[in-house]
Amino acid sequence: MAFMMICLLAAGALSACSTKASSDGTITMRLAHNQSETHPVHKSLTEFARLTEEKTNGEVKIQLYPNGQLGAEREVIELTQTGAVDLSKVSASALESFSEVYSLFSLPYLFDGRDHYYRVMNSSTVNGIYESTEEIGFRGLTFYDGGSRNFYTKNKPIMHPDDLNGMKIRVQPSATSIRMIELMGGSPTPMSFGEVYTALQQGVIDGSENNETALTDNNHGEVAKEYSYSEHAMVPDILIMNQAKWDVLNEEQKQAINEAARESSAFHKVVWEEAIEKSIEDSKEKGVTFSTPDKEPFQKAVRPLHKEFAEKVSTAEYYKEIREAAEKE
Ligand code: GCU
């Protein structure tokens, strides 16, 4: 740990610390993320590491650094940009302050449902987004399903946007998420994920919004007992990689990593479904109540945001493609 911190802090030596090329030509890369080892995302990233090693015949190895030990998402994106960390898994919402195009994924009700979401996430539209950040130092490799995001509070179900009135709701540090809560009538409180449990417990916030694993893997369900399915967003997790580290790989290695990324995303789809079922079951046992509000008033409240995204230069084209994909099938 001490070695790691020295590595990360010594600015001049940043790159040298992260990727280790040994004398036999093997490359070892570091991958950071903020979930625990029991979280489905960690399992899928472990699968990504295994597949990468297998498909490169052991030439590329990946070491995982879970639990936010290398920093909160904002920090690890910066570390991935400079190359101090080779890869990281972060929420698409956290990427919004680095590249505006990622704000799309925080747009409430962008997706009509899981089919639409998967169709778009596996399409060339999203590949274009992954490559659009090359110039700022990183590229996207794949996504991991982050389910739907819903409101949860200590003791009050959110059945209508009016219920958010006067409530401090934690959001990710994302301008779009902040606007969403404002439009719905609540008071947005941006903070990093690792701070949410204590903030809930101490009453700094009244509620938050996330998928069901936050209740169990992050223990928020110990404090928050009301979970309401507004299903206002489906924000994917994105696996990003330092661009310079990518550029030095040979074509076979790049192809192997791309395949490993894609296959681990498909693996995740299955692991995710099982994890959500289990999270709901465990949360119910711990006294969490699940409610299903009518989504229409929530959708109506955020309509102005859709208009903005359809017009903004950075998102207009992608927005159009994504919404058109909803009409197909
Ligand atoms: C999800 C996501 C995390 C993110 C978190 C958050 O759990 O998978 O990457 O940090 O939401 O709300 O901050």
PDB file of C-alpha atoms and ligand atoms in Angstrom, residues 34-35 39 73 89-91 149 170 172 193 209-211 213 237, ligand 1:
ATOM      1  CA  ASN A  34     -14.927   1.364  -6.232  1.00  0.00           C
ATOM      2  CA  GLN A  35     -17.004  -1.750  -5.551  1.00  0.00           C
ATOM      3  CA  HIS A  39     -20.221  -6.967  -6.029  1.00  0.00           C
ATOM      4  CA  GLU A  73     -14.247   7.656  -9.306  1.00  0.00           C
ATOM      5  CA  LYS A  89     -14.291   0.916 -14.100  1.00  0.00           C
ATOM      6  CA  VAL A  90     -16.349   3.993 -13.419  1.00  0.00           C
ATOM      7  CA  SER A  91     -19.941   5.098 -13.747  1.00  0.00           C
ATOM      8  CA  ARG A 149     -31.571   3.752 -10.652  1.00  0.00           C
ATOM      9  CA  ARG A 170     -27.539  12.474  -3.032  1.00  0.00           C
ATOM     10  CA  GLN A 172     -23.372  11.425  -8.447  1.00  0.00           C
ATOM     11  CA  PHE A 193     -20.308   7.000  -3.574  1.00  0.00           C
ATOM     12  CA  GLU A 209     -30.787   6.997  -5.879  1.00  0.00           C
ATOM     13  CA  ASN A 210     -29.092   3.880  -7.151  1.00  0.00           C
ATOM     14  CA  ASN A 211     -29.617   0.266  -8.161  1.00  0.00           C
ATOM     15  CA  THR A 213     -26.941  -3.541  -4.933  1.00  0.00           C
ATOM     16  CA  ASP A 237     -20.544   1.349 -15.741  1.00  0.00           C
TER      17      ASP A 237
HETATM   18  C1  GCU B   1     -23.296   2.601  -9.171  1.00  0.00           C
HETATM   19  C2  GCU B   1     -22.087   2.467 -10.031  1.00  0.00           C
HETATM   20  C3  GCU B   1     -20.851   3.016  -9.372  1.00  0.00           C
HETATM   21  C4  GCU B   1     -21.101   4.428  -8.892  1.00  0.00           C
HETATM   22  C5  GCU B   1     -22.327   4.462  -8.028  1.00  0.00           C
HETATM   23  C6  GCU B   1     -22.665   5.883  -7.568  1.00  0.00           C
HETATM   24  O1  GCU B   1     -23.208   1.748  -8.090  1.00  0.00           O
HETATM   25  O2  GCU B   1     -21.884   1.113 -10.346  1.00  0.00           O
HETATM   26  O3  GCU B   1     -19.799   2.984 -10.296  1.00  0.00           O
HETATM   27  O4  GCU B   1     -20.017   4.917  -8.169  1.00  0.00           O
HETATM   28  O5  GCU B   1     -23.424   3.933  -8.716  1.00  0.00           O
HETATM   29  O6  GCU B   1     -23.846   6.169  -7.424  1.00  0.00           O
HETATM   30  O7  GCU B   1     -21.757   6.678  -7.357  1.00  0.00           O
END
